[in-house]
Amino acid sequence: MFLLGCHLSAAKGYTHMAEEALSIGANTFQFFTRNPRGGKAKDMDAADVARFRELAEAHRFGPILAHAPYTLNPSGADARVREFAFEVMADDMLRMEATPGNYYNFHPGSHVGQGIEKGIDLIIDLLDTILKPDQTTLVLLETMSGKGSEVGSRFEELRTIIDRVALPDKLGVCFDTCHTNDAGYDVVNDLDGVLAEFDRIVGLYRLKAIHLNDSKNPFGSHKDRHEKIGQGTLGLEAVTRVITHPLLRDLPFYLETPNEVDGYAEEIRLLRQIRPD
Ligand code: FE
Ligand code: FE
Ligand code: ZN
């Protein structure tokens, strides 16, 4: 089954997101746990969560993907920035257990001039504090474009983090097609080669989700600006190869293209036409 969704607003709760997803042909979705710039999360509503879980089961949803706020940076130089990352992620992990067995994606961090090694050390500190043996949530490291001082634009960096955390089985990777192409992995002309490299460095068994985006910028630009499907430097043929690739097709795909719900509905229609099953 083609597990396909898009980023939705969490403002009206889980049931609303599930209904909205169904109304546009999606069978999963991504959402922010709180304002993407940070701030306090909405209180969990038990009835809303219960209704959502019924809907998700009845319609055989794929895992839903919570996205951490962009401001979460465990490798910041400022102690307050790092504390914020610990507080937000700890709170998000508790909330996630209300919808057990789903995914939580975060941008590993930006080392802000401290160097990649220091950045990685600080990300590991965070994960070793946050991850618990009994949690059901899988935490995903997102592949990044390498904009600014981002950690995680090289597969080797993700591998180092996974290798060195105490509970690596609580971690996976989310592959963002825009970021990865921007980072200098040739998703357009050599998807097989990119996946072979991912497998060699990280292991494809750790790949749990795809952020399906086109890119406004050329290969290797380290920019991170998403484009609508088929309208960017990846193009529809490359996107088609991604959604139909035998090594990827069983994963959940999440659109994060610059769209409102109508635009997502159209992209989902197009992608399901290309891949009906
Ligand atoms: Fe992201
Ligand atoms: Fe992404
Ligand atoms: Zn991005």
GROMACS .gro file of C-alpha atoms and ligand atoms in nm:
model
  280
    1MET     CA    1   0.000   0.000   0.000
    2PHE     CA    2   0.122   0.347  -0.092
    3LEU     CA    3   0.154   0.532   0.240
    4LEU     CA    4   0.134   0.895   0.142
    5GLY     CA    5   0.056   1.208   0.337
    6CYS     CA    6   0.152   1.568   0.379
    7HIS     CA    7   0.222   1.824   0.645
    8LEU     CA    8  -0.098   1.937   0.818
    9SER     CA    9  -0.181   2.195   1.084
   10ALA     CA   10  -0.224   2.048   1.431
   11ALA     CA   11  -0.427   2.348   1.552
   12LYS     CA   12  -0.757   2.156   1.555
   13GLY     CA   13  -0.628   1.832   1.699
   14TYR     CA   14  -0.555   1.478   1.587
   15THR     CA   15  -0.904   1.379   1.474
   16HIS     CA   16  -0.921   1.683   1.253
   17MET     CA   17  -0.585   1.600   1.096
   18ALA     CA   18  -0.695   1.242   1.026
   19GLU     CA   19  -1.021   1.362   0.868
   20GLU     CA   20  -0.840   1.622   0.664
   21ALA     CA   21  -0.589   1.359   0.548
   22LEU     CA   22  -0.870   1.125   0.443
   23SER     CA   23  -1.048   1.404   0.257
   24ILE     CA   24  -0.742   1.456   0.032
   25GLY     CA   25  -0.654   1.092  -0.030
   26ALA     CA   26  -0.380   1.068   0.231
   27ASN     CA   27  -0.333   0.776   0.468
   28THR     CA   28  -0.081   0.937   0.699
   29PHE     CA   29   0.037   1.290   0.781
   30GLN     CA   30   0.307   1.499   0.942
   31PHE     CA   31   0.247   1.778   1.194
   32PHE     CA   32   0.436   2.006   1.430
   33THR     CA   33   0.412   1.913   1.796
   34ARG     CA   34   0.399   2.286   1.871
   35ASN     CA   35   0.461   2.614   1.693
   36PRO     CA   36   0.755   2.550   1.455
   37ARG     CA   37   0.940   2.840   1.619
   38GLY     CA   38   0.898   2.678   1.963
   39GLY     CA   39   0.652   2.771   2.237
   40LYS     CA   40   0.416   2.567   2.446
   41ALA     CA   41   0.233   2.268   2.302
   42LYS     CA   42  -0.145   2.245   2.316
   43ASP     CA   43  -0.281   2.022   2.595
   44MET     CA   44  -0.359   1.668   2.483
   45ASP     CA   45  -0.731   1.594   2.460
   46ALA     CA   46  -0.791   1.228   2.549
   47ALA     CA   47  -1.120   1.204   2.356
   48ASP     CA   48  -0.961   1.357   2.048
   49VAL     CA   49  -0.668   1.115   2.065
   50ALA     CA   50  -0.901   0.816   2.116
   51ARG     CA   51  -1.113   0.912   1.814
   52PHE     CA   52  -0.800   0.966   1.606
   53ARG     CA   53  -0.668   0.623   1.696
   54GLU     CA   54  -0.996   0.463   1.585
   55LEU     CA   55  -0.988   0.647   1.254
   56ALA     CA   56  -0.623   0.566   1.192
   57GLU     CA   57  -0.686   0.199   1.256
   58ALA     CA   58  -1.005   0.181   1.052
   59HIS     CA   59  -0.836   0.344   0.754
   60ARG     CA   60  -0.506   0.161   0.799
   61PHE     CA   61  -0.297   0.473   0.835
   62GLY     CA   62   0.076   0.456   0.812
   63PRO     CA   63   0.275   0.589   1.105
   64ILE     CA   64   0.212   0.955   1.170
   65LEU     CA   65   0.519   1.174   1.184
   66ALA     CA   66   0.558   1.446   1.445
   67HIS     CA   67   0.812   1.713   1.354
   68ALA     CA   68   1.010   1.893   1.625
   69PRO     CA   69   1.022   2.274   1.610
   70TYR     CA   70   1.296   2.421   1.389
   71THR     CA   71   1.432   2.610   1.689
   72LEU     CA   72   1.521   2.285   1.863
   73ASN     CA   73   1.901   2.279   1.852
   74PRO     CA   74   2.080   2.042   2.089
   75SER     CA   75   2.417   2.154   1.952
   76GLY     CA   76   2.372   2.526   2.015
   77ALA     CA   77   2.660   2.716   2.175
   78ASP     CA   78   2.429   2.887   2.422
   79ALA     CA   79   2.327   2.681   2.727
   80ARG     CA   80   1.973   2.820   2.712
   81VAL     CA   81   1.934   2.698   2.353
   82ARG     CA   82   2.045   2.350   2.455
   83GLU     CA   83   1.815   2.347   2.761
   84PHE     CA   84   1.523   2.440   2.539
   85ALA     CA   85   1.603   2.141   2.317
   86PHE     CA   86   1.604   1.905   2.616
   87GLU     CA   87   1.280   2.045   2.758
   88VAL     CA   88   1.090   2.041   2.430
   89MET     CA   89   1.202   1.695   2.328
   90ALA     CA   90   1.134   1.543   2.671
   91ASP     CA   91   0.785   1.691   2.668
   92ASP     CA   92   0.726   1.577   2.308
   93MET     CA   93   0.832   1.221   2.394
   94LEU     CA   94   0.575   1.207   2.674
   95ARG     CA   95   0.302   1.338   2.447
   96MET     CA   96   0.393   1.095   2.171
   97GLU     CA   97   0.318   0.801   2.397
   98ALA     CA   98  -0.051   0.897   2.377
   99THR     CA   99  -0.031   0.776   2.016
  100PRO     CA  100   0.204   0.480   2.059
  101GLY     CA  101   0.429   0.341   1.791
  102ASN     CA  102   0.466   0.649   1.573
  103TYR     CA  103   0.761   0.859   1.454
  104TYR     CA  104   0.922   1.181   1.574
  105ASN     CA  105   1.149   1.364   1.333
  106PHE     CA  106   1.405   1.630   1.422
  107HIS     CA  107   1.682   1.827   1.257
  108PRO     CA  108   1.988   1.690   1.436
  109GLY     CA  109   2.137   2.031   1.509
  110SER     CA  110   2.354   2.322   1.399
  111HIS     CA  111   2.696   2.344   1.558
  112VAL     CA  112   2.712   2.724   1.508
  113GLY     CA  113   3.088   2.732   1.463
  114GLN     CA  114   3.180   2.487   1.738
  115GLY     CA  115   3.271   2.227   1.476
  116ILE     CA  116   3.096   1.916   1.355
  117GLU     CA  117   3.251   1.689   1.620
  118LYS     CA  118   3.133   1.907   1.907
  119GLY     CA  119   2.793   1.932   1.741
  120ILE     CA  120   2.766   1.555   1.722
  121ASP     CA  121   2.876   1.515   2.087
  122LEU     CA  122   2.599   1.752   2.197
  123ILE     CA  123   2.334   1.571   1.990
  124ILE     CA  124   2.438   1.244   2.152
  125ASP     CA  125   2.411   1.406   2.498
  126LEU     CA  126   2.054   1.503   2.418
  127LEU     CA  127   1.955   1.161   2.284
  128ASP     CA  128   2.113   0.978   2.574
  129THR     CA  129   1.907   1.188   2.814
  130ILE     CA  130   1.580   1.170   2.621
  131LEU     CA  131   1.560   0.817   2.481
  132LYS     CA  132   1.413   0.557   2.718
  133PRO     CA  133   1.418   0.178   2.680
  134ASP     CA  134   1.039   0.149   2.716
  135GLN     CA  135   0.933   0.423   2.473
  136THR     CA  136   0.735   0.312   2.167
  137THR     CA  137   0.819   0.621   1.962
  138LEU     CA  138   1.094   0.595   1.705
  139VAL     CA  139   1.303   0.914   1.680
  140LEU     CA  140   1.419   1.000   1.329
  141LEU     CA  141   1.726   1.200   1.236
  142GLU     CA  142   1.648   1.401   0.923
  143THR     CA  143   1.899   1.414   0.637
  144MET     CA  144   1.989   1.782   0.607
  145SER     CA  145   2.101   2.008   0.321
  146GLY     CA  146   2.412   2.136   0.498
  147LYS     CA  147   2.285   2.494   0.513
  148GLY     CA  148   2.487   2.704   0.759
  149SER     CA  149   2.646   2.476   1.019
  150GLU     CA  150   2.389   2.197   1.004
  151VAL     CA  151   2.489   1.854   1.125
  152GLY     CA  152   2.347   1.559   0.931
  153SER     CA  153   2.403   1.652   0.567
  154ARG     CA  154   2.652   1.365   0.533
  155PHE     CA  155   2.538   1.007   0.588
  156GLU     CA  156   2.859   0.952   0.791
  157GLU     CA  157   2.744   1.207   1.048
  158LEU     CA  158   2.413   1.029   1.097
  159ARG     CA  159   2.597   0.700   1.130
  160THR     CA  160   2.828   0.841   1.397
  161ILE     CA  161   2.531   0.962   1.601
  162ILE     CA  162   2.352   0.627   1.575
  163ASP     CA  163   2.670   0.435   1.657
  164ARG     CA  164   2.743   0.631   1.969
  165VAL     CA  165   2.401   0.663   2.139
  166ALA     CA  166   2.318   0.421   2.417
  167LEU     CA  167   1.984   0.316   2.261
  168PRO     CA  168   2.037   0.306   1.883
  169ASP     CA  169   1.725   0.093   1.834
  170LYS     CA  170   1.514   0.395   1.926
  171LEU     CA  171   1.659   0.584   1.628
  172GLY     CA  172   1.594   0.583   1.256
  173VAL     CA  173   1.645   0.819   0.962
  174CYS     CA  174   1.406   1.032   0.758
  175PHE     CA  175   1.535   1.093   0.406
  176ASP     CA  176   1.438   1.436   0.271
  177THR     CA  177   1.469   1.436  -0.109
  178CYS     CA  178   1.518   1.815  -0.132
  179HIS     CA  179   1.776   1.825   0.145
  180THR     CA  180   1.968   1.524   0.021
  181ASN     CA  181   1.996   1.653  -0.335
  182ASP     CA  182   2.091   1.998  -0.201
  183ALA     CA  183   2.353   1.824   0.014
  184GLY     CA  184   2.522   1.680  -0.294
  185TYR     CA  185   2.375   1.330  -0.324
  186ASP     CA  186   2.256   1.288  -0.682
  187VAL     CA  187   1.895   1.187  -0.626
  188VAL     CA  188   1.805   1.287  -0.983
  189ASN     CA  189   2.066   1.101  -1.190
  190ASP     CA  190   2.182   0.830  -0.954
  191LEU     CA  191   1.915   0.730  -0.703
  192ASP     CA  192   2.047   0.373  -0.699
  193GLY     CA  193   2.396   0.498  -0.617
  194VAL     CA  194   2.265   0.725  -0.340
  195LEU     CA  195   2.069   0.441  -0.183
  196ALA     CA  196   2.368   0.207  -0.212
  197GLU     CA  197   2.578   0.465  -0.031
  198PHE     CA  198   2.310   0.515   0.233
  199ASP     CA  199   2.297   0.141   0.283
  200ARG     CA  200   2.673   0.112   0.312
  201ILE     CA  201   2.711   0.402   0.558
  202VAL     CA  202   2.388   0.397   0.761
  203GLY     CA  203   2.200   0.081   0.662
  204LEU     CA  204   1.872   0.088   0.472
  205TYR     CA  205   1.704  -0.094   0.759
  206ARG     CA  206   1.738   0.233   0.952
  207LEU     CA  207   1.552   0.429   0.686
  208LYS     CA  208   1.197   0.476   0.815
  209ALA     CA  209   1.042   0.769   0.628
  210ILE     CA  210   1.074   0.990   0.321
  211HIS     CA  211   1.013   1.364   0.308
  212LEU     CA  212   0.902   1.396  -0.052
  213ASN     CA  213   0.992   1.742  -0.182
  214ASP     CA  214   1.115   1.903  -0.497
  215SER     CA  215   1.391   2.165  -0.457
  216LYS     CA  216   1.416   2.527  -0.568
  217ASN     CA  217   1.794   2.500  -0.583
  218PRO     CA  218   2.051   2.306  -0.785
  219PHE     CA  219   2.232   1.988  -0.683
  220GLY     CA  220   2.484   2.049  -0.406
  221SER     CA  221   2.364   2.402  -0.332
  222HIS     CA  222   2.327   2.346   0.047
  223LYS     CA  223   2.020   2.569   0.045
  224ASP     CA  224   1.708   2.387   0.170
  225ARG     CA  225   1.418   2.552  -0.009
  226HIS     CA  226   1.139   2.311  -0.098
  227GLU     CA  227   0.950   2.332  -0.425
  228LYS     CA  228   0.620   2.183  -0.541
  229ILE     CA  229   0.637   1.833  -0.687
  230GLY     CA  230   0.759   1.842  -1.048
  231GLN     CA  231   0.831   2.216  -1.044
  232GLY     CA  232   1.187   2.217  -0.913
  233THR     CA  233   1.533   2.085  -0.990
  234LEU     CA  234   1.435   1.726  -0.907
  235GLY     CA  235   1.143   1.709  -1.147
  236LEU     CA  236   0.859   1.462  -1.177
  237GLU     CA  237   1.066   1.180  -1.327
  238ALA     CA  238   1.305   1.174  -1.032
  239VAL     CA  239   1.015   1.194  -0.787
  240THR     CA  240   0.851   0.904  -0.972
  241ARG     CA  241   1.166   0.697  -0.934
  242VAL     CA  242   1.167   0.772  -0.561
  243ILE     CA  243   0.806   0.667  -0.493
  244THR     CA  244   0.830   0.352  -0.705
  245HIS     CA  245   1.178   0.239  -0.604
  246PRO     CA  246   1.168  -0.120  -0.475
  247LEU     CA  247   1.387  -0.028  -0.177
  248LEU     CA  248   1.165   0.267  -0.082
  249ARG     CA  249   0.812   0.180  -0.182
  250ASP     CA  250   0.706   0.031   0.151
  251LEU     CA  251   0.810   0.342   0.346
  252PRO     CA  252   0.572   0.623   0.436
  253PHE     CA  253   0.610   0.938   0.221
  254TYR     CA  254   0.531   1.286   0.355
  255LEU     CA  255   0.499   1.593   0.133
  256GLU     CA  256   0.641   1.917   0.273
  257THR     CA  257   0.598   2.118  -0.042
  258PRO     CA  258   0.494   2.486  -0.036
  259ASN     CA  259   0.120   2.422  -0.048
  260GLU     CA  260  -0.206   2.477   0.134
  261VAL     CA  261  -0.435   2.175   0.173
  262ASP     CA  262  -0.578   2.218  -0.181
  263GLY     CA  263  -0.232   2.204  -0.335
  264TYR     CA  264  -0.147   1.894  -0.134
  265ALA     CA  265  -0.469   1.730  -0.252
  266GLU     CA  266  -0.362   1.789  -0.611
  267GLU     CA  267  -0.012   1.651  -0.555
  268ILE     CA  268  -0.151   1.344  -0.381
  269ARG     CA  269  -0.390   1.286  -0.673
  270LEU     CA  270  -0.100   1.314  -0.918
  271LEU     CA  271   0.127   1.082  -0.720
  272ARG     CA  272  -0.145   0.821  -0.675
  273GLN     CA  273  -0.209   0.833  -1.048
  274ILE     CA  274   0.159   0.759  -1.106
  275ARG     CA  275   0.159   0.487  -0.840
  276PRO     CA  276  -0.190   0.344  -0.792
  277ASP     CA  277  -0.106   0.071  -0.542
  278FE      FE  278   1.245   1.899   0.860
  279FE      FE  279   1.209   1.765   0.561
  280ZN      ZN  280   1.370   2.151   0.448
   0.00000   0.00000   0.00000
